[in-house]
PDB file of C-alpha atoms in Angstrom:
ATOM      1  CA  MET A  12      -7.578  12.060   6.959  1.00 57.00           C
ATOM      2  CA  ASP A  13      -8.125  15.168   9.085  1.00 62.00           C
ATOM      3  CA  GLU A  14      -9.058  12.951  12.019  1.00 69.00           C
ATOM      4  CA  PHE A  15      -5.957  10.737  11.727  1.00 68.00           C
ATOM      5  CA  PRO A  16      -4.155  12.135  14.834  1.00 68.00           C
ATOM      6  CA  ALA A  17      -7.337  11.863  16.891  1.00 73.00           C
ATOM      7  CA  PHE A  18      -7.944   8.224  15.945  1.00 75.00           C
ATOM      8  CA  PHE A  19      -4.306   7.107  16.130  1.00 76.00           C
ATOM      9  CA  PRO A  20      -2.468   9.280  18.693  1.00 77.00           C
ATOM     10  CA  HIS A  21       0.015   6.498  19.555  1.00 81.00           C
ATOM     11  CA  VAL A  22       1.301   6.057  15.988  1.00 84.00           C
ATOM     12  CA  LYS A  23       4.872   7.264  15.423  1.00 85.00           C
ATOM     13  CA  ASN A  24       5.657   5.342  12.201  1.00 85.00           C
ATOM     14  CA  SER A  25       3.417   4.783   9.210  1.00 86.00           C
ATOM     15  CA  PHE A  26       4.247   2.296   6.460  1.00 88.00           C
ATOM     16  CA  MET A  27       2.559   2.526   3.070  1.00 87.00           C
ATOM     17  CA  ASP A  28       2.456   0.175   0.105  1.00 86.00           C
ATOM     18  CA  GLY A  29       0.069  -1.003  -2.573  1.00 85.00           C
ATOM     19  CA  THR A  30      -1.532  -4.410  -2.838  1.00 84.00           C
ATOM     20  CA  GLN A  31      -3.119  -5.974  -5.910  1.00 83.00           C
ATOM     21  CA  ARG A  32      -5.593  -8.785  -6.230  1.00 83.00           C
ATOM     22  CA  PRO A  33      -6.733 -10.570  -9.366  1.00 81.00           C
ATOM     23  CA  VAL A  34     -10.147  -9.981 -10.901  1.00 78.00           C
ATOM     24  CA  GLN A  35     -12.051 -11.715 -13.641  1.00 77.00           C
ATOM     25  CA  ARG A  36     -11.096 -10.563 -17.135  1.00 75.00           C
ATOM     26  CA  PRO A  37     -13.497  -7.776 -18.206  1.00 72.00           C
ATOM     27  CA  LYS A  38     -15.448  -8.453 -21.388  1.00 73.00           C
ATOM     28  CA  ASP A  39     -15.351  -4.809 -22.503  1.00 75.00           C
ATOM     29  CA  GLY A  40     -12.093  -4.005 -24.296  1.00 73.00           C
ATOM     30  CA  ARG A  41     -11.724  -0.566 -22.709  1.00 71.00           C
ATOM     31  CA  ASN A  42     -12.149  -1.926 -19.175  1.00 70.00           C
ATOM     32  CA  ARG A  43      -9.834  -4.789 -20.020  1.00 69.00           C
ATOM     33  CA  LYS A  44      -7.042  -2.354 -20.785  1.00 68.00           C
ATOM     34  CA  ARG A  45      -7.712  -0.291 -17.641  1.00 70.00           C
ATOM     35  CA  CYS A  46      -7.607  -3.306 -15.337  1.00 70.00           C
ATOM     36  CA  HIS A  47      -4.502  -4.939 -16.780  1.00 69.00           C
ATOM     37  CA  SER A  48      -1.445  -4.617 -14.554  1.00 72.00           C
ATOM     38  CA  GLY A  49       1.888  -4.801 -16.330  1.00 68.00           C
ATOM     39  CA  LYS A  50       3.629  -5.780 -13.104  1.00 72.00           C
ATOM     40  CA  LYS A  51       1.421  -8.790 -12.355  1.00 66.00           C
ATOM     41  CA  LYS A  52       0.677  -9.573 -16.032  1.00 71.00           C
ATOM     42  CA  ALA A  53      -2.961 -10.042 -15.071  1.00 75.00           C
ATOM     43  CA  HIS A  54      -6.196  -8.120 -14.606  1.00 78.00           C
ATOM     44  CA  THR A  55      -6.120  -6.687 -11.098  1.00 81.00           C
ATOM     45  CA  ARG A  56      -7.640  -4.171  -8.697  1.00 82.00           C
ATOM     46  CA  LYS A  57      -5.432  -2.206  -6.325  1.00 85.00           C
ATOM     47  CA  ASN A  58      -5.566  -0.720  -2.812  1.00 86.00           C
ATOM     48  CA  LEU A  59      -3.058   1.354  -0.884  1.00 87.00           C
ATOM     49  CA  VAL A  60      -2.540   0.087   2.651  1.00 88.00           C
ATOM     50  CA  SER A  61      -1.051   2.043   5.532  1.00 87.00           C
ATOM     51  CA  SER A  62      -0.052   0.274   8.735  1.00 90.00           C
ATOM     52  CA  ASP A  63       1.805   1.041  11.955  1.00 90.00           C
ATOM     53  CA  GLU A  64       4.703  -0.713  13.685  1.00 89.00           C
ATOM     54  CA  ASN A  65       2.282  -3.198  15.315  1.00 90.00           C
ATOM     55  CA  LYS A  66       1.050  -4.320  11.851  1.00 90.00           C
ATOM     56  CA  THR A  67      -2.344  -2.722  12.463  1.00 91.00           C
ATOM     57  CA  VAL A  68      -4.026  -1.545   9.272  1.00 90.00           C
ATOM     58  CA  LEU A  69      -4.605   2.193   9.707  1.00 88.00           C
ATOM     59  CA  LEU A  70      -5.802   3.321   6.293  1.00 86.00           C
ATOM     60  CA  LEU A  71      -7.163   1.539   3.258  1.00 86.00           C
ATOM     61  CA  SER A  72      -7.660   3.468   0.031  1.00 86.00           C
ATOM     62  CA  PRO A  73     -10.665   2.940  -2.224  1.00 86.00           C
ATOM     63  CA  THR A  74     -10.202   0.085  -4.677  1.00 84.00           C
ATOM     64  CA  LYS A  75      -9.143   1.196  -8.157  1.00 82.00           C
ATOM     65  CA  ASN A  76      -7.910  -0.417 -11.373  1.00 81.00           C
ATOM     66  CA  GLY A  77      -4.576  -2.222 -11.206  1.00 78.00           C
ATOM     67  CA  ARG A  78      -3.036  -0.219 -14.024  1.00 77.00           C
ATOM     68  CA  VAL A  79      -2.660   2.961 -11.923  1.00 78.00           C
ATOM     69  CA  HIS A  80       0.719   3.396 -10.192  1.00 77.00           C
ATOM     70  CA  ASP A  81       0.911   3.644  -6.376  1.00 78.00           C
ATOM     71  CA  LYS A  82       2.439   7.135  -6.384  1.00 80.00           C
ATOM     72  CA  LYS A  83      -0.191   8.464  -8.787  1.00 81.00           C
ATOM     73  CA  ARG A  84      -2.939   7.012  -6.592  1.00 79.00           C
ATOM     74  CA  MET A  85      -1.450   8.645  -3.510  1.00 81.00           C
ATOM     75  CA  ASP A  86      -1.262  12.008  -5.271  1.00 79.00           C
ATOM     76  CA  LYS A  87      -4.922  11.749  -6.324  1.00 81.00           C
ATOM     77  CA  GLU A  88      -5.982  10.761  -2.812  1.00 78.00           C
ATOM     78  CA  SER A  89      -3.854  13.690  -1.486  1.00 76.00           C
ATOM     79  CA  TRP A  90      -2.809  11.763   1.621  1.00 75.00           C
ATOM     80  CA  MET A  91       0.499  13.616   1.997  1.00 72.00           C
ATOM     81  CA  GLU A  92      -1.291  16.886   2.798  1.00 73.00           C
ATOM     82  CA  PHE A  93      -2.590  15.432   6.042  1.00 69.00           C
ATOM     83  CA  ILE A  94       0.607  13.799   7.307  1.00 73.00           C
ATOM     84  CA  GLN A  95       1.544  15.272  10.673  1.00 76.00           C
ATOM     85  CA  PRO A  96       5.148  16.462  11.284  1.00 77.00           C
ATOM     86  CA  HIS A  97       5.666  13.982  14.142  1.00 80.00           C
ATOM     87  CA  LEU A  98       4.636  10.994  11.985  1.00 83.00           C
ATOM     88  CA  MET A  99       7.502   9.197  10.192  1.00 85.00           C
ATOM     89  CA  CYS A 100       6.312   7.828   6.830  1.00 84.00           C
ATOM     90  CA  ARG A 101       8.127   4.894   5.253  1.00 87.00           C
ATOM     91  CA  PHE A 102       7.551   4.021   1.604  1.00 84.00           C
ATOM     92  CA  ASP A 103       8.941   1.614  -0.967  1.00 81.00           C
ATOM     93  CA  GLU A 104      10.760   2.551  -4.172  1.00 77.00           C
ATOM     94  CA  GLY A 105       7.479   3.021  -6.036  1.00 75.00           C
ATOM     95  CA  PHE A 106       6.883   6.328  -4.257  1.00 78.00           C
ATOM     96  CA  GLN A 107       9.850   8.177  -5.773  1.00 78.00           C
ATOM     97  CA  GLY A 108       9.410  11.922  -5.699  1.00 75.00           C
ATOM     98  CA  LEU A 109       7.867  12.249  -2.257  1.00 76.00           C
ATOM     99  CA  GLN A 110       9.797  14.829  -0.279  1.00 76.00           C
ATOM    100  CA  GLY A 111       9.837  15.877   3.338  1.00 77.00           C
ATOM    101  CA  PRO A 112      11.751  15.556   6.583  1.00 78.00           C
ATOM    102  CA  ASN A 113       9.432  12.788   7.782  1.00 81.00           C
ATOM    103  CA  VAL A 114       9.573  10.674   4.573  1.00 83.00           C
ATOM    104  CA  THR A 115      11.891   7.670   4.312  1.00 84.00           C
ATOM    105  CA  ARG A 116      12.295   5.510   1.220  1.00 84.00           C
ATOM    106  CA  PRO A 117      15.167   3.586  -0.384  1.00 86.00           C
ATOM    107  CA  LYS A 118      17.582   5.462  -2.613  1.00 85.00           C
ATOM    108  CA  LYS A 119      17.279   4.844  -6.324  1.00 84.00           C
ATOM    109  CA  LYS A 120      20.344   3.937  -8.358  1.00 85.00           C
ATOM    110  CA  PRO A 121      21.586   6.935 -10.373  1.00 84.00           C
ATOM    111  CA  LYS A 122      21.593   6.499 -14.129  1.00 87.00           C
ATOM    112  CA  GLY A 123      24.943   5.233 -15.380  1.00 89.00           C
ATOM    113  CA  THR A 124      26.518   4.677 -11.943  1.00 91.00           C
ATOM    114  CA  ALA A 125      26.197   2.223  -9.084  1.00 91.00           C
ATOM    115  CA  LEU A 126      25.016   2.891  -5.554  1.00 90.00           C
ATOM    116  CA  THR A 127      27.715   3.290  -2.942  1.00 91.00           C
ATOM    117  CA  HIS A 128      28.179   0.603  -0.309  1.00 94.00           C
ATOM    118  CA  GLU A 129      26.761   2.904   2.391  1.00 94.00           C
ATOM    119  CA  LYS A 130      23.597   3.617   0.397  1.00 92.00           C
ATOM    120  CA  LYS A 131      23.132  -0.101  -0.283  1.00 92.00           C
ATOM    121  CA  GLU A 132      23.363  -0.775   3.452  1.00 94.00           C
ATOM    122  CA  GLN A 133      20.848   2.016   4.099  1.00 91.00           C
ATOM    123  CA  ASN A 134      18.482   0.484   1.539  1.00 90.00           C
ATOM    124  CA  ARG A 135      18.757  -2.928   3.209  1.00 91.00           C
ATOM    125  CA  THR A 136      17.948  -1.394   6.581  1.00 91.00           C
ATOM    126  CA  ILE A 137      14.986   0.570   5.206  1.00 87.00           C
ATOM    127  CA  SER A 138      13.657  -2.492   3.362  1.00 86.00           C
ATOM    128  CA  GLY A 139      13.957  -4.586   6.510  1.00 88.00           C
ATOM    129  CA  ILE A 140      11.938  -2.053   8.468  1.00 87.00           C
ATOM    130  CA  ARG A 141       9.323  -1.838   5.709  1.00 85.00           C
ATOM    131  CA  MET A 142       8.654  -5.582   5.953  1.00 88.00           C
ATOM    132  CA  ILE A 143       6.214  -4.706   8.736  1.00 87.00           C
ATOM    133  CA  ASN A 144       3.789  -3.384   6.111  1.00 87.00           C
ATOM    134  CA  GLU A 145       4.290  -6.476   3.953  1.00 88.00           C
ATOM    135  CA  HIS A 146       3.352  -8.614   6.960  1.00 90.00           C
ATOM    136  CA  ALA A 147       0.272  -6.451   7.562  1.00 90.00           C
ATOM    137  CA  MET A 148      -0.848  -6.969   3.954  1.00 87.00           C
ATOM    138  CA  ALA A 149      -0.147 -10.696   4.247  1.00 88.00           C
ATOM    139  CA  GLY A 150      -2.390 -10.676   7.319  1.00 89.00           C
ATOM    140  CA  ILE A 151      -5.202  -9.212   5.233  1.00 87.00           C
ATOM    141  CA  GLU A 152      -4.595 -11.865   2.593  1.00 85.00           C
ATOM    142  CA  ARG A 153      -4.971 -14.636   5.168  1.00 86.00           C
ATOM    143  CA  LEU A 154      -8.605 -14.345   4.234  1.00 82.00           C
ATOM    144  CA  CYS A 155      -8.147 -16.522   1.161  1.00 76.00           C
ATOM    145  CA  SER A 156     -10.840 -14.866  -0.882  1.00 75.00           C
ATOM    146  CA  THR A 157      -8.708 -11.690  -1.052  1.00 77.00           C
ATOM    147  CA  TRP A 158      -6.125 -13.402  -3.240  1.00 75.00           C
ATOM    148  CA  HIS A 159      -8.459 -15.628  -5.250  1.00 76.00           C
ATOM    149  CA  VAL A 160      -9.861 -14.214  -8.476  1.00 77.00           C
ATOM    150  CA  TYR A 161     -12.609 -11.726  -7.589  1.00 74.00           C
ATOM    151  CA  ARG A 162     -15.741 -12.502  -9.617  1.00 76.00           C
ATOM    152  CA  ASN A 163     -18.288 -10.142  -8.079  1.00 75.00           C
ATOM    153  CA  HIS A 164     -19.467  -6.754  -9.358  1.00 73.00           C
ATOM    154  CA  LYS A 165     -16.828  -4.072  -9.726  1.00 72.00           C
ATOM    155  CA  GLY A 166     -18.414  -1.665  -7.228  1.00 75.00           C
ATOM    156  CA  ARG A 167     -18.525  -4.175  -4.399  1.00 76.00           C
ATOM    157  CA  ASP A 168     -14.810  -4.798  -3.949  1.00 75.00           C
ATOM    158  CA  ASP A 169     -14.463  -2.060  -1.301  1.00 77.00           C
ATOM    159  CA  THR A 170     -17.099  -3.796   0.781  1.00 79.00           C
ATOM    160  CA  PHE A 171     -14.864  -6.820   0.525  1.00 81.00           C
ATOM    161  CA  MET A 172     -11.467  -5.377   1.499  1.00 85.00           C
ATOM    162  CA  LEU A 173     -12.720  -3.336   4.456  1.00 88.00           C
ATOM    163  CA  PRO A 174     -13.994  -6.381   6.407  1.00 88.00           C
ATOM    164  CA  ALA A 175     -10.783  -8.254   5.573  1.00 88.00           C
ATOM    165  CA  SER A 176      -8.751  -5.382   7.068  1.00 90.00           C
ATOM    166  CA  ALA A 177     -11.046  -5.185  10.077  1.00 90.00           C
ATOM    167  CA  LEU A 178     -10.673  -8.927  10.678  1.00 90.00           C
ATOM    168  CA  ARG A 179      -6.895  -8.510  10.553  1.00 91.00           C
ATOM    169  CA  ASN A 180      -7.014  -5.758  13.186  1.00 91.00           C
ATOM    170  CA  PHE A 181      -9.418  -7.796  15.329  1.00 93.00           C
ATOM    171  CA  HIS A 182      -7.050 -10.767  15.166  1.00 92.00           C
ATOM    172  CA  LEU A 183      -4.167  -8.562  16.332  1.00 91.00           C
ATOM    173  CA  GLU A 184      -6.186  -7.244  19.279  1.00 91.00           C
ATOM    174  CA  CYS A 185      -7.162 -10.749  20.388  1.00 91.00           C
ATOM    175  CA  THR A 186      -3.659 -12.228  20.268  1.00 83.00           C
TER     176      THR A 186
END
């Protein structure tokens, strides 16, 4: 992360989100519980993906169990420490609690009240801009084996997502 500005000097906006992919159900009960994602109602593994406004995949986190929340993963990876002041970071609602002048995320509805019309419009605008990252992740998942059930050894899934991300970036450079 220290080398981020050197590798990507042209990047002004960074979009971050998590992606999950299904894995085979673990036989061990403890691992079964760790891999089960309540959101997907399946056994999954998760990566955090960061992309720029051209849908280029900039960063890919190590693959972890699907049970861990995106914000908790980002805190453990300590990515926010290395974010430069000139870089605008855009997150989804799952990253509540991140603060800073260069952090943008949708506003959460206050407990017991509704969002104002202006805040709803802001959320629509922010969500529309964030679709760039969703398209980047969909580009990774064009490699069909990334969204089929992963049946290989648990330690090899990083060696699987990195080439998929690299192929996505190569495709963008060639078109």
